GROMACS .gro file of C-alpha atoms in nm:
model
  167
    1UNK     CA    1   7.623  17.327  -0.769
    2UNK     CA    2   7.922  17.104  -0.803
    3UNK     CA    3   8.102  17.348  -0.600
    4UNK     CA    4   7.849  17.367  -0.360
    5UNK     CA    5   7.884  16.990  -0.292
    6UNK     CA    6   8.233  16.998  -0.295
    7UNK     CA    7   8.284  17.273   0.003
    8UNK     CA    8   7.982  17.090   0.205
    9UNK     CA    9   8.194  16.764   0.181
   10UNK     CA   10   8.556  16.950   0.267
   11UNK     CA   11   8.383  17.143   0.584
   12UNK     CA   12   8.197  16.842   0.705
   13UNK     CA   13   8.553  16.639   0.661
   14UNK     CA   14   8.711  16.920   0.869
   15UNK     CA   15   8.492  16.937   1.118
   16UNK     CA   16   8.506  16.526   1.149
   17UNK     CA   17   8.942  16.592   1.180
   18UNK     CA   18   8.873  16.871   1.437
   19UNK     CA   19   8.689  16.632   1.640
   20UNK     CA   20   8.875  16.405   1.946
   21UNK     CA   21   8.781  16.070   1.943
   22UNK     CA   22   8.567  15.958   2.276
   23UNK     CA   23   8.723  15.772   2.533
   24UNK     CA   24   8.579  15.443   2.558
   25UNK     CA   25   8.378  15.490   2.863
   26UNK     CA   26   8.574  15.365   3.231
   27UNK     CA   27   8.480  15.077   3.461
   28UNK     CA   28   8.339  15.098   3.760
   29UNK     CA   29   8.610  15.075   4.051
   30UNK     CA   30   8.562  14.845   4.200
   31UNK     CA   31   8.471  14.812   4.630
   32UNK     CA   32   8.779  14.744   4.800
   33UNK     CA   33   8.674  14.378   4.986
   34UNK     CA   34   8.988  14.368   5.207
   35UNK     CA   35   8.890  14.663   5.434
   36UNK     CA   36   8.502  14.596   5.461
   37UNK     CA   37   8.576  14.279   5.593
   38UNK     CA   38   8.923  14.288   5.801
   39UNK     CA   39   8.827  14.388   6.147
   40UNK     CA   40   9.006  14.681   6.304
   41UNK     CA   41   9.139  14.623   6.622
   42UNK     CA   42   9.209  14.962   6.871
   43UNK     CA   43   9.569  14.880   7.006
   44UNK     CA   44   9.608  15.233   7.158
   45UNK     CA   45   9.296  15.230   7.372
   46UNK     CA   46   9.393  15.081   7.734
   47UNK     CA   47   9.260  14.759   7.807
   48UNK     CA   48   9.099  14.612   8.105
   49UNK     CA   49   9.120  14.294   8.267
   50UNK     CA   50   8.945  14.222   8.563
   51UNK     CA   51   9.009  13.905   8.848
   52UNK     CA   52   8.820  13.707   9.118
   53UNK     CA   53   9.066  13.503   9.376
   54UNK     CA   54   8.909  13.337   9.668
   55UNK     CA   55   9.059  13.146   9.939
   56UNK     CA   56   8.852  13.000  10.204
   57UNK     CA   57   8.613  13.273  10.321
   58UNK     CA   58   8.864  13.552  10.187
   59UNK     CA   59   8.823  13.719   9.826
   60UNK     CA   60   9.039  13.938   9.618
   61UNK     CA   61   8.858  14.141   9.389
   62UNK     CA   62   9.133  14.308   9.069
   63UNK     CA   63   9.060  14.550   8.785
   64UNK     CA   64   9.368  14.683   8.590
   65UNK     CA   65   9.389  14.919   8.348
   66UNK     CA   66   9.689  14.831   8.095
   67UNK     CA   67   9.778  15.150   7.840
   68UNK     CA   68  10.081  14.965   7.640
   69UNK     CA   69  10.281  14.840   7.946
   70UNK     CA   70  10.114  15.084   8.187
   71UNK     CA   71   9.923  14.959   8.457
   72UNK     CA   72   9.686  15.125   8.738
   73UNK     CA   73   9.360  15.004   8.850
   74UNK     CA   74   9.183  14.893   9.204
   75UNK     CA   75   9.218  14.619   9.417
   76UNK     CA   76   9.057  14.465   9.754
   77UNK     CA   77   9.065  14.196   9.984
   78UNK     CA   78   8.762  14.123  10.167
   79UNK     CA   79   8.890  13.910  10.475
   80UNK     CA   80   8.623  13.703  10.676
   81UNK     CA   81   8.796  13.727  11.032
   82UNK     CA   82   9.107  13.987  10.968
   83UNK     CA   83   9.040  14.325  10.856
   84UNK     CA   84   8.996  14.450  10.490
   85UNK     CA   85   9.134  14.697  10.220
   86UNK     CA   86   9.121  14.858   9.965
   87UNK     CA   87   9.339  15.069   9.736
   88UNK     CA   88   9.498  15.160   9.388
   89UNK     CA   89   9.760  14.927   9.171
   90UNK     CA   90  10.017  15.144   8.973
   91UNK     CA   91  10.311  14.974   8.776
   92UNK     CA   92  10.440  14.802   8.427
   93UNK     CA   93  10.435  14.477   8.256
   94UNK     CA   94  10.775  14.330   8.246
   95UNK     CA   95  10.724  14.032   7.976
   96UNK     CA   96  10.426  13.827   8.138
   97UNK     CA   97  10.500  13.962   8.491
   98UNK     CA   98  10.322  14.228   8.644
   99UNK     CA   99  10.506  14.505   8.929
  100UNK     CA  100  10.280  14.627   9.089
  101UNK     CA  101  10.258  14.866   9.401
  102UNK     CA  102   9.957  14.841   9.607
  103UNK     CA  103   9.877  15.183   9.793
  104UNK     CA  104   9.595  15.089  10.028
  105UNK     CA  105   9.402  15.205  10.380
  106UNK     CA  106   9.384  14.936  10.636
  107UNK     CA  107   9.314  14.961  10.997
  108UNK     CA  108   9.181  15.290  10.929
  109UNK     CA  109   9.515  15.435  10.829
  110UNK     CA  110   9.574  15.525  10.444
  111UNK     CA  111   9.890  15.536  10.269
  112UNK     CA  112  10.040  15.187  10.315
  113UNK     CA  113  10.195  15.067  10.037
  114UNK     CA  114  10.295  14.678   9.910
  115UNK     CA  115  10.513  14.548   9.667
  116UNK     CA  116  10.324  14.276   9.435
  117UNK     CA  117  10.413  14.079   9.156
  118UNK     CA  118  10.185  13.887   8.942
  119UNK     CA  119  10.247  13.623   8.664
  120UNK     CA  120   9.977  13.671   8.423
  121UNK     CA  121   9.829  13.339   8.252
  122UNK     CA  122   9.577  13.287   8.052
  123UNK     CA  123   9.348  13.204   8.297
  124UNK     CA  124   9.437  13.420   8.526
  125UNK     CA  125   9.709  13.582   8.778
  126UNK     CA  126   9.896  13.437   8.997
  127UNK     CA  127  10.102  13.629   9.298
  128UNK     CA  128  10.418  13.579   9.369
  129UNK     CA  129  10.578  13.474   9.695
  130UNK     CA  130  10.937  13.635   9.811
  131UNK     CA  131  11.138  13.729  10.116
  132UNK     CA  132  11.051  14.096  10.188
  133UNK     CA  133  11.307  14.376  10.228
  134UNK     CA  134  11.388  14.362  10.596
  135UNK     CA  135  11.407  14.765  10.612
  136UNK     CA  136  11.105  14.873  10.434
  137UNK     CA  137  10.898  14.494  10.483
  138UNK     CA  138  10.714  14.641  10.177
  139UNK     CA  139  10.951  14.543   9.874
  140UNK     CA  140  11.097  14.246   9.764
  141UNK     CA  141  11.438  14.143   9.900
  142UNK     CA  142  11.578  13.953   9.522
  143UNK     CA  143  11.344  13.964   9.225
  144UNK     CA  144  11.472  13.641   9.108
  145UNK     CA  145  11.396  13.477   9.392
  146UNK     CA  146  11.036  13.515   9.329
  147UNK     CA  147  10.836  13.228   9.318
  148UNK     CA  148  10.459  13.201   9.137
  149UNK     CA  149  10.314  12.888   9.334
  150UNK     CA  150  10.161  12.854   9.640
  151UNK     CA  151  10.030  13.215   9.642
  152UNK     CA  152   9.717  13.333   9.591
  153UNK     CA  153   9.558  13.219   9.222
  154UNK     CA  154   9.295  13.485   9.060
  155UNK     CA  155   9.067  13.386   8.800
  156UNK     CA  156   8.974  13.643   8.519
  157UNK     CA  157   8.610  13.763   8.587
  158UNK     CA  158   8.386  13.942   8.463
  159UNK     CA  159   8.441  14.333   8.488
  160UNK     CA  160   8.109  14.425   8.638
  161UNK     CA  161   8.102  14.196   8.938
  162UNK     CA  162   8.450  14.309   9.035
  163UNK     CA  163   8.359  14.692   8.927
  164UNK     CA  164   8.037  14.623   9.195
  165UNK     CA  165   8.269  14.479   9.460
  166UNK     CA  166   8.574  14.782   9.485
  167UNK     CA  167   8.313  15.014   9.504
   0.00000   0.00000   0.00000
């Protein structure tokens, strides 16, 4: 009996050795708070800004397009006693100026084209005013003699109303 005991005592001791001790159970990870709350913010996606300038009875009506220094959009001038237009803006942002080529139908002939520069604000555009290139009349003569007052102003607007008006 005694060496019954004994070999019940030895296994069960074995068995116990044999055995890996448990791993204290984990904690939770926990939620990572930085990225549920930090907004993302799409900087490849183009972005639109759209403008309203009115002088007198004349409005401008401007929607650009910028894809990272890219522009294009629509523009057009609804004149109260001269005739209107309408066309496409293509250029780049050069620091806070925009170059800008207006390609436009006027007088019921399409394919004109105008140099225009805009300083963007934050409230707005405003065009700048420069002696013209005496053989095309459609570029500017000196870039740095470009000046940004006394031309026309446009607000920023909302891009609906000006989406409704170069239709």
């Amino acid at each position: 009996m005694k060496k019954l005991i004994l070999l019940s005592t030895v296994s069960a001791f074995l068995l116990n050795c044999n055995k890996k001790p448990e791993a204290p159970a984990a904690e939770p990870a926990s939620a990572d708070t930085t990225a549920a709350t930090d907004k993302v913010t799409d900087t490849l996606s183009p972005k639109s800004f759209c403008y309203i300038g009115v002088t007198g009875k004349d409005t401008v009506f401007v929607s650009i397009d910028d894809n990272l220094g890219t522009l294009t959009g629509k523009m057009a001038n609804k004149n109260n006693e001269k005739d209107s237009n309408k066309g496409d803006l293509t250029g780049f942002k050069s620091g806070d100026t925009l170059k800008l080529t207006y390609t436009f139908a006027s007088e019921g002939k399409s394919g004109n084209k105008n140099d225009l520069y805009f300083l963007q604000t934050k409230d707005g555009l405003s065009e700048g005013i420069g002696e013209r290139d005496a053989e095309t009349g459609t570029k500017y003569a000196d870039e740095k003699k470009i000046k940004y007052t006394g031309g026309r102003t446009l607000k920023t607007a909302d891009c609906t109303t000006v989406a409704n008006a170069l239709r």
